[in-house]
Amino acid sequence: MGRAAENAECTASPSLALTKYWGKVDGGANIPATSSLAVTLRELSSTTRVERSGGTDMVLIDGVPQSESRFAPVFEAIRAETGSTEHFLVESSNNFPTAAGLASSSSGIAALVCAVNALLGSELPAWKLSRIARVGSGSAARAVFGGFTALPAGGTEAQPVHDANHWPELRVVVAVLQSGPKAVSSREAMERVRRTSPYFAPWMETAEELFAEAREALSIRDLERLGHAMRLSYLRMFSTMFAADPPVLYWQSRSLAVIHACEDLRREGVPAYETMDAGPQIKVLTTNDHVERVRAALATEAEQVLVSGVGEGPRVAEKTGVEP
Ligand code: DP6
């Protein structure tokens, strides 16, 4: 045990899946059914401040109180792991749109878990923090590590794959097409797909090949191969949603316009490989010398264009230490 603190603050960046976690293993422990490979988005971040509170846990995101049940499993896992009986007040804010399919839950929950770890002085190793974060959100298990990470199918925690310096030229250009929160959460959509989509079983069967291909391409920094596997992953993931009952339709007409714009860029020799998550936004993988071309192509459709490199893991930014 280290020193306990009065409060702690942590900043974490979201984890963007290159190949997708989509679907859970039965049993309710929030264990992924598919292996995902992800990159940490340096320029996007959630900053989370925690302090002890009375008898209840409370989470505010951008000042808005969140439902207790959403975060209860995370607090329970933290208490079980640390032996603490305390409760926490958590205030989190994002420098990008919240709950819009930009992986704010991954960075928010990773920051929360790391901040509470610092507050309690518990010094849990990263793999344990990843396991706790997974209970809150599968993608958050990855955001506990920086650089490139993997969360294996059936696994309880993520693993670091390459550090943030592995691919300095890599950039992710994000087209924010609609910044409001999504109507259907990724959790609800995944569950609906599992129950009703005839394409869920084939998705799970082929997801592992794409993961292995993407991992190999990433290790040798082959953007064309990585982009190809990444596009198949998101398009197959969405195929499961289109075939669900009722269908899950995150796409907007502008999403399709940006998908076509990326196709045009590639035809002109510009590496621009898109992916999407549970929302209409598009994230495009490219390299630093093509960023301006990609940004210009996306700007006509987007409310906002964000550009990110590969980020480090969570940073505990502030800690007012007192002896316990
Ligand atoms: C499409 O991690 O938000 O972004 O574990 O239910 O909280 P829960 O889901 P979450 O889902 C992420 C889905 C995805 C793909 C990915 O990030 O791998």
Coordinates of C-alpha atoms and ligand atoms in Angstrom, one line a residue:
M1 CA 0.0 0.0 0.0
G2 CA 1.2 3.5 -0.9
R3 CA 0.1 6.8 0.6
A4 CA -3.6 7.5 0.5
A5 CA -4.7 10.8 -1.0
E6 CA -7.5 13.4 -0.5
N7 CA -8.3 13.4 -4.2
A8 CA -6.7 12.2 -7.4
E9 CA -7.0 13.2 -11.0
C10 CA -6.3 11.1 -14.0
T11 CA -6.3 11.8 -17.8
A12 CA -6.8 8.9 -20.2
S13 CA -7.2 8.7 -23.9
P14 CA -9.8 6.6 -25.7
S15 CA -9.1 3.3 -27.3
L16 CA -10.1 3.1 -31.0
A17 CA -10.6 -0.5 -32.2
L18 CA -8.9 -1.4 -35.4
T19 CA -10.6 -4.8 -35.3
K20 CA -13.7 -4.8 -33.2
Y21 CA -14.9 -6.2 -29.9
W22 CA -18.6 -6.8 -30.7
G23 CA -20.5 -9.3 -28.7
K24 CA -20.0 -10.9 -25.2
V25 CA -19.5 -14.3 -23.9
D26 CA -22.6 -15.6 -22.1
G27 CA -22.6 -15.3 -18.3
G28 CA -22.8 -11.6 -17.6
A29 CA -19.2 -10.9 -16.7
N30 CA -18.7 -8.5 -19.7
I31 CA -16.2 -10.8 -21.4
P32 CA -15.6 -10.1 -25.1
A33 CA -16.6 -12.7 -27.7
T34 CA -14.2 -11.4 -30.3
S35 CA -10.6 -10.3 -30.1
S36 CA -10.0 -6.6 -30.6
L37 CA -6.8 -4.7 -31.6
A38 CA -6.8 -1.0 -30.8
V39 CA -4.9 2.3 -30.9
T40 CA -4.9 5.0 -28.2
L41 CA -5.9 8.4 -29.5
R42 CA -3.4 10.9 -28.1
E43 CA -5.3 14.2 -28.8
L44 CA -8.6 13.0 -27.3
S45 CA -8.9 12.7 -23.5
S46 CA -11.1 12.2 -20.5
T47 CA -10.0 13.9 -17.3
T48 CA -11.5 12.3 -14.1
R49 CA -11.2 13.6 -10.6
V50 CA -12.2 11.4 -7.6
E51 CA -12.6 12.0 -3.9
R52 CA -14.2 10.0 -1.1
S53 CA -17.9 10.5 -0.6
G54 CA -20.4 9.4 2.1
G55 CA -22.4 6.2 1.7
T56 CA -23.0 6.3 -2.1
D57 CA -21.0 6.4 -5.3
M58 CA -21.7 9.2 -7.7
V59 CA -20.5 9.9 -11.2
L60 CA -20.9 13.2 -13.0
I61 CA -19.9 13.4 -16.7
D62 CA -19.5 17.0 -17.9
G63 CA -21.6 18.0 -14.8
V64 CA -24.4 15.5 -15.6
P65 CA -25.2 12.8 -12.9
Q66 CA -25.0 9.3 -14.4
S67 CA -27.2 6.3 -13.6
E68 CA -25.9 4.5 -10.5
S69 CA -26.4 1.0 -12.0
R70 CA -24.1 1.8 -15.0
F71 CA -21.1 2.3 -12.8
A72 CA -22.0 0.0 -9.8
P73 CA -20.1 -3.0 -11.1
V74 CA -16.9 -1.0 -11.4
F75 CA -17.1 0.4 -7.9
E76 CA -17.9 -3.1 -6.6
A77 CA -14.9 -4.6 -8.4
I78 CA -12.6 -1.8 -7.1
R79 CA -13.7 -2.5 -3.5
A80 CA -13.4 -6.2 -3.9
E81 CA -9.9 -5.9 -5.3
T82 CA -8.6 -3.3 -2.8
G83 CA -10.5 -4.3 0.3
S84 CA -11.7 -0.7 0.6
T85 CA -15.2 -0.1 1.9
E86 CA -15.3 3.5 0.8
H87 CA -17.5 5.3 -1.7
F88 CA -16.5 7.8 -4.3
L89 CA -17.5 11.1 -5.9
V90 CA -16.3 11.1 -9.5
E91 CA -16.3 14.1 -11.9
S92 CA -15.3 13.5 -15.4
S93 CA -15.0 15.6 -18.5
N94 CA -14.1 15.0 -22.1
N95 CA -12.3 17.2 -24.6
F96 CA -14.5 15.6 -27.4
P97 CA -18.2 14.7 -27.8
T98 CA -19.5 12.2 -25.1
A99 CA -21.4 8.9 -25.8
A100 CA -21.4 9.7 -29.6
G101 CA -19.4 6.6 -30.7
L102 CA -16.0 8.2 -30.0
A103 CA -15.1 5.7 -27.2
S104 CA -15.7 8.1 -24.3
S105 CA -16.6 5.2 -22.1
S106 CA -13.2 3.6 -22.7
S107 CA -11.2 6.7 -21.6
G108 CA -13.7 7.7 -18.9
I109 CA -13.7 4.4 -17.1
A110 CA -10.0 3.8 -17.5
A111 CA -9.4 7.2 -16.0
L112 CA -11.8 6.5 -13.2
V113 CA -10.2 3.2 -12.2
C114 CA -6.7 4.7 -12.3
A115 CA -7.7 7.7 -10.3
V116 CA -9.3 5.6 -7.6
N117 CA -6.2 3.4 -7.5
A118 CA -4.2 6.5 -6.9
L119 CA -6.7 7.9 -4.4
L120 CA -6.5 4.7 -2.3
G121 CA -2.8 4.3 -2.7
S122 CA -3.5 0.7 -3.7
E123 CA -0.8 0.5 -6.4
L124 CA -2.6 -2.3 -8.3
P125 CA -0.7 -3.5 -11.4
A126 CA -2.0 -2.4 -14.8
W127 CA -3.4 -5.8 -15.7
K128 CA -5.6 -5.7 -12.6
L129 CA -6.7 -2.2 -13.4
S130 CA -7.5 -3.4 -16.9
R131 CA -9.6 -6.3 -15.4
I132 CA -11.6 -3.9 -13.2
A133 CA -12.1 -1.5 -16.1
R134 CA -13.4 -4.3 -18.3
V135 CA -16.3 -4.8 -15.9
G136 CA -17.3 -1.3 -16.7
S137 CA -16.7 -1.4 -20.5
G138 CA -14.8 -3.8 -22.6
S139 CA -13.0 -1.1 -24.5
A140 CA -11.9 0.5 -21.2
A141 CA -9.8 -2.6 -20.5
R142 CA -7.7 -1.5 -23.5
A143 CA -7.5 2.2 -22.5
V144 CA -5.7 1.3 -19.3
F145 CA -2.6 0.7 -21.5
G146 CA -1.3 3.2 -24.0
G147 CA 0.0 2.7 -27.6
F148 CA -1.5 -0.4 -29.3
T149 CA -3.4 -2.9 -27.3
A150 CA -5.3 -6.2 -27.6
L151 CA -8.3 -7.6 -25.7
P152 CA -8.5 -11.3 -26.6
A153 CA -11.8 -13.1 -27.1
G154 CA -12.8 -14.8 -23.8
G155 CA -10.1 -12.7 -22.0
T156 CA -10.5 -10.9 -18.7
E157 CA -8.0 -8.1 -19.3
A158 CA -6.2 -6.3 -22.2
Q159 CA -2.6 -6.7 -23.1
P160 CA -0.1 -4.1 -24.4
V161 CA 1.0 -4.9 -28.0
H162 CA 3.3 -2.1 -29.0
D163 CA 4.1 1.2 -27.2
A164 CA 3.1 4.6 -28.4
N165 CA 6.3 5.1 -30.4
H166 CA 5.8 2.0 -32.6
W167 CA 4.4 4.0 -35.5
P168 CA 5.2 7.8 -35.1
E169 CA 3.8 8.7 -38.6
L170 CA 0.4 7.1 -38.0
R171 CA -2.6 9.5 -37.7
V172 CA -6.3 9.1 -37.1
V173 CA -8.5 11.7 -38.6
V174 CA -11.9 11.8 -36.9
A175 CA -14.9 13.2 -38.8
V176 CA -17.5 14.1 -36.2
L177 CA -20.7 14.0 -38.2
Q178 CA -23.2 14.3 -35.4
S179 CA -22.1 15.2 -31.9
G180 CA -25.3 14.3 -29.8
P181 CA -25.4 11.1 -27.7
K182 CA -26.4 7.9 -29.6
A183 CA -30.0 6.6 -29.2
V184 CA -28.9 3.0 -28.7
S185 CA -25.9 2.2 -26.4
S186 CA -23.2 -0.2 -27.8
R187 CA -24.1 -2.5 -24.9
E188 CA -27.8 -2.7 -25.9
A189 CA -26.9 -3.0 -29.6
M190 CA -24.5 -5.9 -28.9
E191 CA -27.1 -7.7 -26.9
R192 CA -29.8 -7.2 -29.6
V193 CA -27.4 -8.5 -32.2
R194 CA -26.5 -11.6 -30.1
R195 CA -30.2 -12.4 -29.6
T196 CA -31.6 -11.7 -33.0
S197 CA -29.0 -11.4 -35.8
P198 CA -28.5 -14.4 -38.0
Y199 CA -25.0 -13.0 -38.8
F200 CA -23.7 -13.0 -35.3
A201 CA -22.3 -16.5 -35.4
P202 CA -20.5 -16.0 -38.7
W203 CA -19.1 -12.7 -37.4
M204 CA -17.6 -14.4 -34.4
E205 CA -16.1 -17.1 -36.6
T206 CA -14.3 -14.7 -39.0
A207 CA -13.4 -12.0 -36.4
E208 CA -10.3 -14.0 -35.2
E209 CA -8.7 -14.2 -38.7
L210 CA -9.1 -10.4 -39.1
F211 CA -7.6 -9.8 -35.7
A212 CA -4.6 -12.0 -36.5
E213 CA -4.1 -10.3 -39.9
A214 CA -4.4 -6.8 -38.4
R215 CA -1.9 -7.7 -35.7
E216 CA 0.6 -8.9 -38.2
A217 CA 0.1 -5.9 -40.4
L218 CA 0.5 -3.6 -37.4
S219 CA 3.7 -5.2 -36.3
I220 CA 5.3 -4.5 -39.7
R221 CA 3.6 -1.1 -40.1
D222 CA 1.9 -2.1 -43.3
L223 CA -0.9 0.4 -43.6
E224 CA -2.5 -1.1 -46.6
R225 CA -2.8 -4.5 -45.1
L226 CA -4.0 -3.1 -41.8
G227 CA -6.5 -0.8 -43.5
H228 CA -7.9 -3.8 -45.4
A229 CA -8.4 -5.9 -42.3
M230 CA -9.8 -3.0 -40.4
R231 CA -12.4 -2.1 -43.0
L232 CA -13.6 -5.7 -43.2
S233 CA -13.9 -5.8 -39.4
Y234 CA -16.1 -2.7 -39.1
L235 CA -18.2 -3.6 -42.2
R236 CA -18.8 -7.1 -41.0
M237 CA -19.7 -5.7 -37.5
F238 CA -22.3 -3.4 -39.0
S239 CA -23.6 -6.3 -41.1
T240 CA -24.6 -8.0 -37.9
M241 CA -26.5 -4.8 -36.9
F242 CA -28.3 -4.3 -40.1
A243 CA -29.6 -7.9 -39.8
A244 CA -30.7 -7.6 -36.2
D245 CA -34.4 -7.3 -35.2
P246 CA -35.1 -4.4 -34.9
P247 CA -32.1 -3.3 -37.0
V248 CA -29.5 -1.1 -35.4
L249 CA -28.8 1.9 -37.7
Y250 CA -26.0 4.1 -36.5
W251 CA -25.1 5.3 -40.0
Q252 CA -26.2 8.7 -41.3
S253 CA -26.2 9.6 -45.0
R254 CA -23.1 11.7 -44.3
S255 CA -21.3 8.5 -42.9
L256 CA -21.8 6.9 -46.3
A257 CA -20.6 10.1 -48.1
V258 CA -17.3 10.0 -46.0
I259 CA -16.9 6.2 -46.7
H260 CA -17.0 7.1 -50.4
A261 CA -14.7 10.0 -50.0
C262 CA -12.1 7.6 -48.5
E263 CA -12.6 5.3 -51.4
D264 CA -11.9 8.3 -53.8
L265 CA -8.8 9.2 -51.8
R266 CA -7.4 5.7 -52.0
R267 CA -8.1 5.6 -55.8
E268 CA -6.0 8.8 -56.0
G269 CA -3.2 7.1 -54.1
V270 CA -3.8 8.6 -50.6
P271 CA -3.8 6.1 -47.8
A272 CA -7.1 6.7 -46.1
Y273 CA -8.7 3.7 -44.4
E274 CA -11.9 4.3 -42.5
T275 CA -13.6 2.6 -39.5
M276 CA -16.7 3.2 -37.4
D277 CA -18.0 2.3 -34.0
A278 CA -21.4 2.6 -32.3
G279 CA -22.3 5.9 -33.9
P280 CA -22.2 7.8 -37.2
Q281 CA -18.7 9.2 -36.8
I282 CA -15.9 8.1 -39.1
K283 CA -12.3 7.6 -38.1
V284 CA -9.7 7.4 -40.9
L285 CA -6.3 5.9 -40.5
T286 CA -3.6 7.7 -42.5
T287 CA 0.0 9.0 -42.1
N288 CA 1.2 12.5 -41.1
D289 CA 2.1 13.5 -44.7
H290 CA -1.5 12.9 -45.9
V291 CA -3.4 14.4 -43.0
E292 CA -4.2 17.7 -44.8
R293 CA -5.6 16.0 -47.9
V294 CA -7.7 13.7 -45.7
R295 CA -8.9 16.5 -43.4
A296 CA -10.0 18.6 -46.5
A297 CA -11.9 15.6 -47.9
L298 CA -13.7 15.0 -44.7
A299 CA -14.4 18.7 -43.8
T300 CA -17.2 19.1 -46.3
E301 CA -19.3 16.6 -44.5
A302 CA -18.2 17.0 -40.9
E303 CA -19.3 19.2 -38.0
Q304 CA -15.8 19.0 -36.7
V305 CA -12.5 17.2 -37.8
L306 CA -10.1 16.0 -35.1
V307 CA -6.6 14.7 -35.8
S308 CA -4.8 12.4 -33.5
G309 CA -1.5 10.5 -33.2
V310 CA -0.9 7.5 -31.0
G311 CA -1.2 8.2 -27.3
E312 CA 0.4 7.0 -24.1
G313 CA -1.6 5.3 -21.2
P314 CA -3.4 7.1 -18.4
R315 CA -1.6 9.9 -16.5
V316 CA -2.3 10.5 -12.9
A317 CA -2.0 14.3 -13.0
E318 CA -2.6 15.4 -9.5
K319 CA -2.5 13.9 -6.1
T320 CA -2.8 15.7 -2.8
G321 CA -1.1 13.2 -0.6
V322 CA -1.8 12.8 3.1
E323 CA -0.7 9.9 5.3
P324 CA -3.6 7.4 5.9
Ligands
DP6_1 C1 -18.0 -0.8 -31.4 O1 -16.7 -1.2 -24.7 O2 -18.6 0.4 -25.1 O3 -16.6 0.5 -30.0 O4 -18.4 -3.5 -22.8 O5 -20.8 -3.1 -23.3 O6 -19.4 -1.2 -22.3 P1 -19.4 -2.5 -23.2 O7 -19.1 -2.0 -24.7 P2 -18.0 -0.9 -25.3 O8 -18.1 -1.4 -26.8 C2 -17.2 -1.1 -27.8 C3 -17.8 -1.4 -29.1 C4 -17.0 -0.8 -30.3 C5 -15.9 -1.7 -30.7 C6 -14.6 -1.6 -29.8 O9 -14.3 -0.6 -29.2 O10 -13.9 -2.7 -29.8

